PDB file of C-alpha atoms and ligand atoms in Angstrom:
ATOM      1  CA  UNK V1413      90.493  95.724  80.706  1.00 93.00           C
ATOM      2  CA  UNK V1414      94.365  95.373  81.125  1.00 94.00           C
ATOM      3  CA  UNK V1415      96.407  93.244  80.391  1.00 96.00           C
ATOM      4  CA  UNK V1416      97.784  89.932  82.774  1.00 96.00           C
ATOM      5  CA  UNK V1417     101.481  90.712  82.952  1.00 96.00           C
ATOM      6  CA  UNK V1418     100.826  94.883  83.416  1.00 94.00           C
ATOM      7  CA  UNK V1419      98.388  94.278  86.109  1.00 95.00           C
ATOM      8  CA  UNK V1420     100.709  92.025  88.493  1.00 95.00           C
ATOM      9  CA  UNK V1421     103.368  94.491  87.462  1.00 92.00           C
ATOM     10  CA  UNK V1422     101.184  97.499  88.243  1.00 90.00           C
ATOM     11  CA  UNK V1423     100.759  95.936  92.054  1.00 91.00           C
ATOM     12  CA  UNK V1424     104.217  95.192  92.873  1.00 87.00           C
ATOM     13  CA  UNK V1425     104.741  91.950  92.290  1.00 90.00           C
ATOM     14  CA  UNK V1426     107.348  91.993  90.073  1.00 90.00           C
ATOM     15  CA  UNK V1427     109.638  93.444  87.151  1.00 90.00           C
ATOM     16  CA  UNK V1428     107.333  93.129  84.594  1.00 92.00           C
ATOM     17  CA  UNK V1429     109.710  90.264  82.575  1.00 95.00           C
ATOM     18  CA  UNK V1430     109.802  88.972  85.921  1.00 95.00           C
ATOM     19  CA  UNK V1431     105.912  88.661  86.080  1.00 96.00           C
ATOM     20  CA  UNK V1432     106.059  87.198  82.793  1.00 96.00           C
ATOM     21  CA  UNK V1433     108.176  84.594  83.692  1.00 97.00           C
ATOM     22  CA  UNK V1434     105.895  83.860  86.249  1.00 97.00           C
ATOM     23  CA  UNK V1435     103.016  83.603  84.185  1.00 97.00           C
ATOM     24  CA  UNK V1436     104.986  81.256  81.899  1.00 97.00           C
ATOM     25  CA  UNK V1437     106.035  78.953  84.663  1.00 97.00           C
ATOM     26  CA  UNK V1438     102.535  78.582  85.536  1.00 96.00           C
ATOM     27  CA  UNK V1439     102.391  80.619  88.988  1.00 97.00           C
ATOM     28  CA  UNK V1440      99.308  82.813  88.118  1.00 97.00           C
ATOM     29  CA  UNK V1441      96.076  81.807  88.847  1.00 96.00           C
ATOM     30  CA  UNK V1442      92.880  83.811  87.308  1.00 96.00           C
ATOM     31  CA  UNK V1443      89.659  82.617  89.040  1.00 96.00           C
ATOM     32  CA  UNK V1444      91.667  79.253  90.818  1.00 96.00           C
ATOM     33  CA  UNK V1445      92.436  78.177  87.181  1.00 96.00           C
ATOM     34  CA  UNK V1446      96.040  78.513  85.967  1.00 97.00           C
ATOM     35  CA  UNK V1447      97.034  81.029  83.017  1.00 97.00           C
ATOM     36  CA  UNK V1448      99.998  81.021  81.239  1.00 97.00           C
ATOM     37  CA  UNK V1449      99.162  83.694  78.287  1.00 96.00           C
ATOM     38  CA  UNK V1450     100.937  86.971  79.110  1.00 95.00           C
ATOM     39  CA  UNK V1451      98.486  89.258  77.724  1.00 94.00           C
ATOM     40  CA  UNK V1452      95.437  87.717  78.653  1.00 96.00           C
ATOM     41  CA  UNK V1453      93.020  91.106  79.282  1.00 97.00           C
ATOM     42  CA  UNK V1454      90.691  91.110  82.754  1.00 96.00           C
ATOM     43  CA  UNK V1455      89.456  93.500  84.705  1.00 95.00           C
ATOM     44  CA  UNK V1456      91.503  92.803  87.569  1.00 94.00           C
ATOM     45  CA  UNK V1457      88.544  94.139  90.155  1.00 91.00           C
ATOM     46  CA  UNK V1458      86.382  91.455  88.877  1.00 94.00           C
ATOM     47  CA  UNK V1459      88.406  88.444  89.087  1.00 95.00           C
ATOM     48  CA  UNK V1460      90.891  86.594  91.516  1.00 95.00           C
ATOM     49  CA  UNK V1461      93.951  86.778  91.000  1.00 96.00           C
ATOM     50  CA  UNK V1462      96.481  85.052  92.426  1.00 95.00           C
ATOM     51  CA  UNK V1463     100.634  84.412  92.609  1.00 95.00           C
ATOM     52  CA  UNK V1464     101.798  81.094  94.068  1.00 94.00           C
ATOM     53  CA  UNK V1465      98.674  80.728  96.288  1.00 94.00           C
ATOM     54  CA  UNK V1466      98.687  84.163  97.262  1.00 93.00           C
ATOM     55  CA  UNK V1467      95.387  86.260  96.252  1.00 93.00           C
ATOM     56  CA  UNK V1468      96.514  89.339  94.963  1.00 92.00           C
ATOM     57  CA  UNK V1469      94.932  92.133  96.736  1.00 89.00           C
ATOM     58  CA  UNK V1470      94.039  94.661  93.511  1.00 92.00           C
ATOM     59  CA  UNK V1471      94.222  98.479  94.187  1.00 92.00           C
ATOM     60  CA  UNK V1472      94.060 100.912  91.500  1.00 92.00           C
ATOM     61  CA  UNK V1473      95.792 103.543  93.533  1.00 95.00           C
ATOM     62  CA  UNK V1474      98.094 103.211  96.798  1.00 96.00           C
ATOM     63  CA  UNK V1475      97.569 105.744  99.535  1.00 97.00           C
ATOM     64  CA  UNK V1476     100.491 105.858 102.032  1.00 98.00           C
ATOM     65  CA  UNK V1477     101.109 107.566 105.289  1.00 98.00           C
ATOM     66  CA  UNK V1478     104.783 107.963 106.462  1.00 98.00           C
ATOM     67  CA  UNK V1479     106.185 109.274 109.435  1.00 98.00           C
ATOM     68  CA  UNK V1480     109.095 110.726 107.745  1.00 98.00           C
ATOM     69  CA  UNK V1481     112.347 110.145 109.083  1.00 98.00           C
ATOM     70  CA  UNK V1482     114.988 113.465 109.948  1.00 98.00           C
ATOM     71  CA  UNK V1483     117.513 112.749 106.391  1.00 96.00           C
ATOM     72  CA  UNK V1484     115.299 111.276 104.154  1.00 97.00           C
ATOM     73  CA  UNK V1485     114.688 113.200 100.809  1.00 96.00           C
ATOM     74  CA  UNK V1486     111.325 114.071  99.580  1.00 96.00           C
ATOM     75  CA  UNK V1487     111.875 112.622  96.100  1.00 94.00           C
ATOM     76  CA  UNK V1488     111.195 109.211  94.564  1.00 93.00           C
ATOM     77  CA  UNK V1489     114.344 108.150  93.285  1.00 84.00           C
ATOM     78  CA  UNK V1490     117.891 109.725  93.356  1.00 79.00           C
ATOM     79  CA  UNK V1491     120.766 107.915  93.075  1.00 81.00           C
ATOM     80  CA  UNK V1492     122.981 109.532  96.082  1.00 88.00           C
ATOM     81  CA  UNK V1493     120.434 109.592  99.007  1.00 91.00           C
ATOM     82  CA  UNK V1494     118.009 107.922 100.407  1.00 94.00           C
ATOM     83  CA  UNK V1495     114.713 109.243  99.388  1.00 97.00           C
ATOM     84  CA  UNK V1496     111.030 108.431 101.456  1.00 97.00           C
ATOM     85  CA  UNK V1497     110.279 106.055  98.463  1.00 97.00           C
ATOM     86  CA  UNK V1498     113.240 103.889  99.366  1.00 96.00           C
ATOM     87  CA  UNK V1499     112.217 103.607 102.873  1.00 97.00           C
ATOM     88  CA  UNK V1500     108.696 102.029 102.286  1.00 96.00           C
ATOM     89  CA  UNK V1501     108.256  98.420 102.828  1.00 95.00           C
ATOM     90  CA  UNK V1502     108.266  95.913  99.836  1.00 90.00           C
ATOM     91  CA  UNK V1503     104.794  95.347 100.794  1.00 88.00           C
ATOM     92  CA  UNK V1504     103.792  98.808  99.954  1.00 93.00           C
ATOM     93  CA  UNK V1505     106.672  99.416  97.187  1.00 90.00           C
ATOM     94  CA  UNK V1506     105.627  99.858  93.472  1.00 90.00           C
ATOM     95  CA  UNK V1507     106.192 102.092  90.682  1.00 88.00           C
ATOM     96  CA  UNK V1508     105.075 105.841  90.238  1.00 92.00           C
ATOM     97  CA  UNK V1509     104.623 106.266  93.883  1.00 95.00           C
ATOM     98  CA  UNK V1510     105.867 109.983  94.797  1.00 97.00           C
ATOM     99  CA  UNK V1511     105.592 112.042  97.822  1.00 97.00           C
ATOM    100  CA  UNK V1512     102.652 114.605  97.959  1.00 97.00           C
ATOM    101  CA  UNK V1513     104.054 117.620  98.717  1.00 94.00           C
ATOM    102  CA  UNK V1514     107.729 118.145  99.981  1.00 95.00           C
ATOM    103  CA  UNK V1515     109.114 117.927 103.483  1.00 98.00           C
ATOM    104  CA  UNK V1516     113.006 119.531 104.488  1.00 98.00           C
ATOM    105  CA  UNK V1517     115.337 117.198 104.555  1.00 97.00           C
ATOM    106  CA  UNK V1518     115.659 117.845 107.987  1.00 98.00           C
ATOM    107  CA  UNK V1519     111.283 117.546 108.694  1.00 98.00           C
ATOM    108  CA  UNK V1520     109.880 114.724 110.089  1.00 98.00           C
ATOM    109  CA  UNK V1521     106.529 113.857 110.462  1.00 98.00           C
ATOM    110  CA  UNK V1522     103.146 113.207 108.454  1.00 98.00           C
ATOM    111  CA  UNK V1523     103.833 112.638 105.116  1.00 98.00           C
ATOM    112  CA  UNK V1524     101.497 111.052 102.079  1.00 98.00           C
ATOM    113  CA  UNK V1525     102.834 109.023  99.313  1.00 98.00           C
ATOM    114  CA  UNK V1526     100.749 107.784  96.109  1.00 97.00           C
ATOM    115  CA  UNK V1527     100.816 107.162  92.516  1.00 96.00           C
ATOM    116  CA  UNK V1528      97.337 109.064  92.334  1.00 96.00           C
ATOM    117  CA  UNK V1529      98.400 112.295  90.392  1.00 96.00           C
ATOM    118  CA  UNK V1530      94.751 113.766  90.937  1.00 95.00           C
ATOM    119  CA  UNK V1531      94.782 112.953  94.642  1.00 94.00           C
ATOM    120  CA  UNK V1532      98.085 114.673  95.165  1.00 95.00           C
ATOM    121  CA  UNK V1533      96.979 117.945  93.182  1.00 94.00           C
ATOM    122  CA  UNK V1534      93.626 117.888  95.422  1.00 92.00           C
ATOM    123  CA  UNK V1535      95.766 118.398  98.367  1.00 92.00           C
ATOM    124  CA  UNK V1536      99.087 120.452  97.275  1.00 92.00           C
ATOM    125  CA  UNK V1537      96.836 122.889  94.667  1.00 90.00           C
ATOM    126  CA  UNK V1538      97.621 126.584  95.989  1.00 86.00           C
ATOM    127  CA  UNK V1539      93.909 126.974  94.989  1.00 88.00           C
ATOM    128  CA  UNK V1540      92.686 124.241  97.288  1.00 88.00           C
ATOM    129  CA  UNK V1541      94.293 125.792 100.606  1.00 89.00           C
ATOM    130  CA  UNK V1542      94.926 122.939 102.610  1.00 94.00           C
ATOM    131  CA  UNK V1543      95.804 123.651 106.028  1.00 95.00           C
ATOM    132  CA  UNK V1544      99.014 121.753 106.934  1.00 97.00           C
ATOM    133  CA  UNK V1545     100.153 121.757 110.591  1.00 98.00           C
ATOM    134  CA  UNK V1546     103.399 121.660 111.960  1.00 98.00           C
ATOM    135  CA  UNK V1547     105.313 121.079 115.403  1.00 98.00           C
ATOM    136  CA  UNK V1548     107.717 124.188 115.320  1.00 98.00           C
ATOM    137  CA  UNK V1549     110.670 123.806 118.270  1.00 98.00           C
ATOM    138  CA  UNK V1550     112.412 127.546 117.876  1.00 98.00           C
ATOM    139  CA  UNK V1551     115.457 128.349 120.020  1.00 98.00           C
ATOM    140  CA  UNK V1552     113.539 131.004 122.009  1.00 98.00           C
ATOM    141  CA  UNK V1553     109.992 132.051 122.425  1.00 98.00           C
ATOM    142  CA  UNK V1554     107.477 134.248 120.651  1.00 98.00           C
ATOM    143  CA  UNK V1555     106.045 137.223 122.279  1.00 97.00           C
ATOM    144  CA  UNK V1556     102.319 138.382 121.321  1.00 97.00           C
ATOM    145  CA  UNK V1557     103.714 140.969 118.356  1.00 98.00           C
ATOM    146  CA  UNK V1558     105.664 138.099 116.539  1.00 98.00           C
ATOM    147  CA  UNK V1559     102.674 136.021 117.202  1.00 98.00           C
ATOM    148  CA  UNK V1560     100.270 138.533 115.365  1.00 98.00           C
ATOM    149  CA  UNK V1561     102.636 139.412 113.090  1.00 98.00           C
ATOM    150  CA  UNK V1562     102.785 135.737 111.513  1.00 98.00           C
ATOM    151  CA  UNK V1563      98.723 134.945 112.219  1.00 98.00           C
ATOM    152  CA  UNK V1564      98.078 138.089 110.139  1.00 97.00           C
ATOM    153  CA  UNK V1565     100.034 137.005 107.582  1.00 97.00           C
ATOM    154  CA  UNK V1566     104.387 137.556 107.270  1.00 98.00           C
ATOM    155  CA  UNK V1567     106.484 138.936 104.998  1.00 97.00           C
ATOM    156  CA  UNK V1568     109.193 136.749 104.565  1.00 96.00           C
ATOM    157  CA  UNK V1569     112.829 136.900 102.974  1.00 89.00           C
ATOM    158  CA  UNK V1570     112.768 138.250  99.615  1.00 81.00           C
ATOM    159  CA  UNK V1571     109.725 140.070 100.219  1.00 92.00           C
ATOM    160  CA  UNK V1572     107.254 136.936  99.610  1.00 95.00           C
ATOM    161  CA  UNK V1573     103.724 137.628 101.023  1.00 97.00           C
ATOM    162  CA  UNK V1574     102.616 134.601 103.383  1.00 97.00           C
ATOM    163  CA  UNK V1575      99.227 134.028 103.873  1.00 96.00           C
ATOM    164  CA  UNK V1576      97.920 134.609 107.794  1.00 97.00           C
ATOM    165  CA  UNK V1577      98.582 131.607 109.703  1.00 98.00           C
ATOM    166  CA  UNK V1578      97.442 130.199 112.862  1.00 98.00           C
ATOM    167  CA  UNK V1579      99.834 130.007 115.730  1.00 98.00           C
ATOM    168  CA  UNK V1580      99.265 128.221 119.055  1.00 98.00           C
ATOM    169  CA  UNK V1581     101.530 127.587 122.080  1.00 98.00           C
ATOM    170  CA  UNK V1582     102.146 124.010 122.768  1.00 98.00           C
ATOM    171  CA  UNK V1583     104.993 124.343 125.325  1.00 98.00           C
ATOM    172  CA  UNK V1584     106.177 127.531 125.396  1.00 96.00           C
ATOM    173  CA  UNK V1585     109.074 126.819 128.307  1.00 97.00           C
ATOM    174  CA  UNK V1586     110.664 124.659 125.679  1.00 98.00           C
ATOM    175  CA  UNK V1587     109.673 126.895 123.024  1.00 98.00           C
ATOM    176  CA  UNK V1588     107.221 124.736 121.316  1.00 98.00           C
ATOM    177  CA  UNK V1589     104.698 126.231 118.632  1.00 98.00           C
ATOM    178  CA  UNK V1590     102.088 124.899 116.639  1.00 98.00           C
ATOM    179  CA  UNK V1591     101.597 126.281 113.089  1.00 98.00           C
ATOM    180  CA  UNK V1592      98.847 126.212 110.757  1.00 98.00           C
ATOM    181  CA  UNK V1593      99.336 127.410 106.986  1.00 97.00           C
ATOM    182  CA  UNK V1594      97.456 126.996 103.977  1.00 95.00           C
ATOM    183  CA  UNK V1595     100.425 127.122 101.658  1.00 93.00           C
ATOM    184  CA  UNK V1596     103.763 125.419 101.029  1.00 91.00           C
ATOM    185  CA  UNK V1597     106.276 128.062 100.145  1.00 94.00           C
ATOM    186  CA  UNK V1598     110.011 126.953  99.715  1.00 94.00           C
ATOM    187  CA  UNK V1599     111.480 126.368 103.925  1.00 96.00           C
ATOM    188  CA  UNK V1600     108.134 128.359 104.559  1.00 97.00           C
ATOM    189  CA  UNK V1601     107.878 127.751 108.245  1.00 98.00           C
ATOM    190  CA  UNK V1602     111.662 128.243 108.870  1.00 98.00           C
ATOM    191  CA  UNK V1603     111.412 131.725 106.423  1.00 98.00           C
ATOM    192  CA  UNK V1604     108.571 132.541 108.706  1.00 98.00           C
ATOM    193  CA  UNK V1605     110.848 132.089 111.617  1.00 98.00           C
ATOM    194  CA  UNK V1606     113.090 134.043 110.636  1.00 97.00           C
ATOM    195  CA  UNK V1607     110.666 136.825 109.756  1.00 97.00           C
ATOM    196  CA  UNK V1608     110.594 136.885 113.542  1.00 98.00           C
ATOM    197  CA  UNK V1609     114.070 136.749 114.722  1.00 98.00           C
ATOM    198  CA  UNK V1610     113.551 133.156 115.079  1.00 98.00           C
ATOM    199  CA  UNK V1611     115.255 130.142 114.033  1.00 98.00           C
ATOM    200  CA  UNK V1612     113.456 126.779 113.635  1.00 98.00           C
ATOM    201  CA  UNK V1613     115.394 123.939 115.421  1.00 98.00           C
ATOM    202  CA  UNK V1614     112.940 121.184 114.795  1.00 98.00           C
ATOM    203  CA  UNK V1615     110.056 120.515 112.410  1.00 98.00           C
ATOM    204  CA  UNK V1616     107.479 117.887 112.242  1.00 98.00           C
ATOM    205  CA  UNK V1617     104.326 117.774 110.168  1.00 98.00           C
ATOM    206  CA  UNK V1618     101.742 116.862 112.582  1.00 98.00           C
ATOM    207  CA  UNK V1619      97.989 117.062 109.921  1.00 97.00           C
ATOM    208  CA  UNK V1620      97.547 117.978 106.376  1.00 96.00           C
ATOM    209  CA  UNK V1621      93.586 118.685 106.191  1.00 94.00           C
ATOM    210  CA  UNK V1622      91.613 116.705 108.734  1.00 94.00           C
ATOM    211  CA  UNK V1623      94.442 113.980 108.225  1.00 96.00           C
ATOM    212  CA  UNK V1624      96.334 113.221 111.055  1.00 97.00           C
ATOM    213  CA  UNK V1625     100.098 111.516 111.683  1.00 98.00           C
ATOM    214  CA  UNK V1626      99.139 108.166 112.934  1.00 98.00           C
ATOM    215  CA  UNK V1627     101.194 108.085 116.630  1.00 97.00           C
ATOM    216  CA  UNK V1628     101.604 104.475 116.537  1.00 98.00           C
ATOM    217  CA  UNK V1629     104.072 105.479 113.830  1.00 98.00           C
ATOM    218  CA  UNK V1630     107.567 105.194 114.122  1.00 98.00           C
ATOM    219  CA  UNK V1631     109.747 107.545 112.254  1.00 98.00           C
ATOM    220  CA  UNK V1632     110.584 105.989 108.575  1.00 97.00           C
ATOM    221  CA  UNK V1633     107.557 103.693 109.074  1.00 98.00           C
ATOM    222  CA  UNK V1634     104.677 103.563 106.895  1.00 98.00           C
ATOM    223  CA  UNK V1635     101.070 101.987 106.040  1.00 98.00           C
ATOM    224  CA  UNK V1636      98.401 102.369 103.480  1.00 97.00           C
ATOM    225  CA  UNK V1637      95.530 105.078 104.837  1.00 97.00           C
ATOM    226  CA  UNK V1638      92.236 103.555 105.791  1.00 96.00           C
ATOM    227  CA  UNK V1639      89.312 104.537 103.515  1.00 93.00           C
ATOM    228  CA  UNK V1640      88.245 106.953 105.648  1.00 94.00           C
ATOM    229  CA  UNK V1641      91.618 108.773 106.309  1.00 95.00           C
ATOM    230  CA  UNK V1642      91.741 108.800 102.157  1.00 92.00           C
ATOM    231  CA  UNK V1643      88.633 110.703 102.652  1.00 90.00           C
ATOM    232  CA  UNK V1644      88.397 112.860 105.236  1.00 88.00           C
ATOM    233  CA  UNK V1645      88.269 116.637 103.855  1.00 80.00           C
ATOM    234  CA  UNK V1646      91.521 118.091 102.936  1.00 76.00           C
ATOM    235  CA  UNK V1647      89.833 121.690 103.152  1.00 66.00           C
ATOM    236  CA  UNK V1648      88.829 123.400 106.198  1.00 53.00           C
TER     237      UNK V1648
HETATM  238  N1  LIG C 940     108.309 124.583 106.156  1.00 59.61           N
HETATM  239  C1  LIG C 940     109.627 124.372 106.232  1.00 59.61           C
HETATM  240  O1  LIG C 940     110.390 125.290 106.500  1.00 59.61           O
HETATM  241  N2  LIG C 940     110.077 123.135 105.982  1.00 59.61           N
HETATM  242  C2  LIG C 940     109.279 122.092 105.719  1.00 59.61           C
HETATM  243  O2  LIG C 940     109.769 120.983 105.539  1.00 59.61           O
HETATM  244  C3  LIG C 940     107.903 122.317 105.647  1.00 59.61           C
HETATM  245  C4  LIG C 940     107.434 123.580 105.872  1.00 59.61           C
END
């Protein structure tokens, strides 16, 4: 049981004195009947509730898929630049949402963003292994060695052990790679590239797990995951 003015706070719809001043002014219905006390206590899955006409639509958790934008920081809040949190739509904005997992600055692509702390550590938990796959554009092409080299596993700068990868060809006139690793090192795709006399010129997270980027996505757009995208195995 929570209380009234935490659970319409909780779901976005306000500041929580603004909420209150809601409730006040009589703007919150609880089962179609009006309810001005503040800390009334409901379960909010078991009853309507709703703000000037408008049923709120009660969920413990948010699940969000981004198509992250090139510039856009990985972060929830920081005062000088924009982070992915800013970018999401008021409809989806509320507090202690925070990317799972960090893209570059400079990535673009797939990205999930919740307030589910256990969620995220199912999927960015070394011990899990979640595959993550990327679009990798390099400025020239890889030849079979530099292909083995990083499937069976690269040494990168600094002498950090990577674990083998899987490396495909999409396009290899334009240089155009597709790689798979189970790990999220610091710049580990670009340190990888560079482990081959490579340099990464763009980067896009295509799947983490079974999940896919959602192509009817436009870069800095966003929308909750379906039930069964929240569930699809993050393991493989
Ligand atoms: N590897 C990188 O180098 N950068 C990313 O953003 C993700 C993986």
């Amino acid at each position: 049981m929570e209380r009234l003015d935490k659970i319409l706070a909780s779901q976005g719809a306000g500041t929580r004195s603004e909420v209150r001043k809601m409730i006040w002014a009589g703007r919150v219905t609880v089962d179609g009947e009006i309810c001005r006390s503040i800390d009334r206590r409901l379960e909010p899955s078991e009853h309507e509730i709703a703000v000037g006409g408008v049923p709120l639509c009660y969920r413990k958790y948010l699940y969000i898929m981004m198509n992250k934008p090139e510039g856009a920081v990985s972060a929830s809040n920081d005062s000088h630049v924009q982070t992915v949190v800013d970018l999401l739509p008021p409809s989806l904005r509320r507090k202690g949402l925070f990317p799972v997992g960090r893209l570059d600055k400079d990535t673009t692509g797939l990205l999930i963003i919740t307030d589910d702390g256990a969620f995220a550590h199912s999927v960015t938990s070394p011990g899990k292994k979640v595959f993550k796959t990327y679009r990798a554009t390099l400025d020239g092409a890889l030849d079979e060695a530099d292909m083995r080299y990083l499937s069976e596993g690269a040494v990168i700068d600094g002498g950090e052990q990577c674990l083998p990868a899987q490396v495909a060809v999409l396009d290899g006139e334009n240089f155009v790679y597709e790689i798979k690793i189970r790990e999220g090192k610091y710049h580990q795709i670009k340190r990888m590239a560079q482990s081959v006399g490579r340099r990464v010129v763009a980067l896009e997270r295509t799947a983490v797990g079974a999940l896919t980027l959602d192509p009817a996505l436009d870069r800095g757009e966003a929308r909750e995951l379906t039930e069964r995208e929240r569930t699809l195995p993050l393991t493989n």
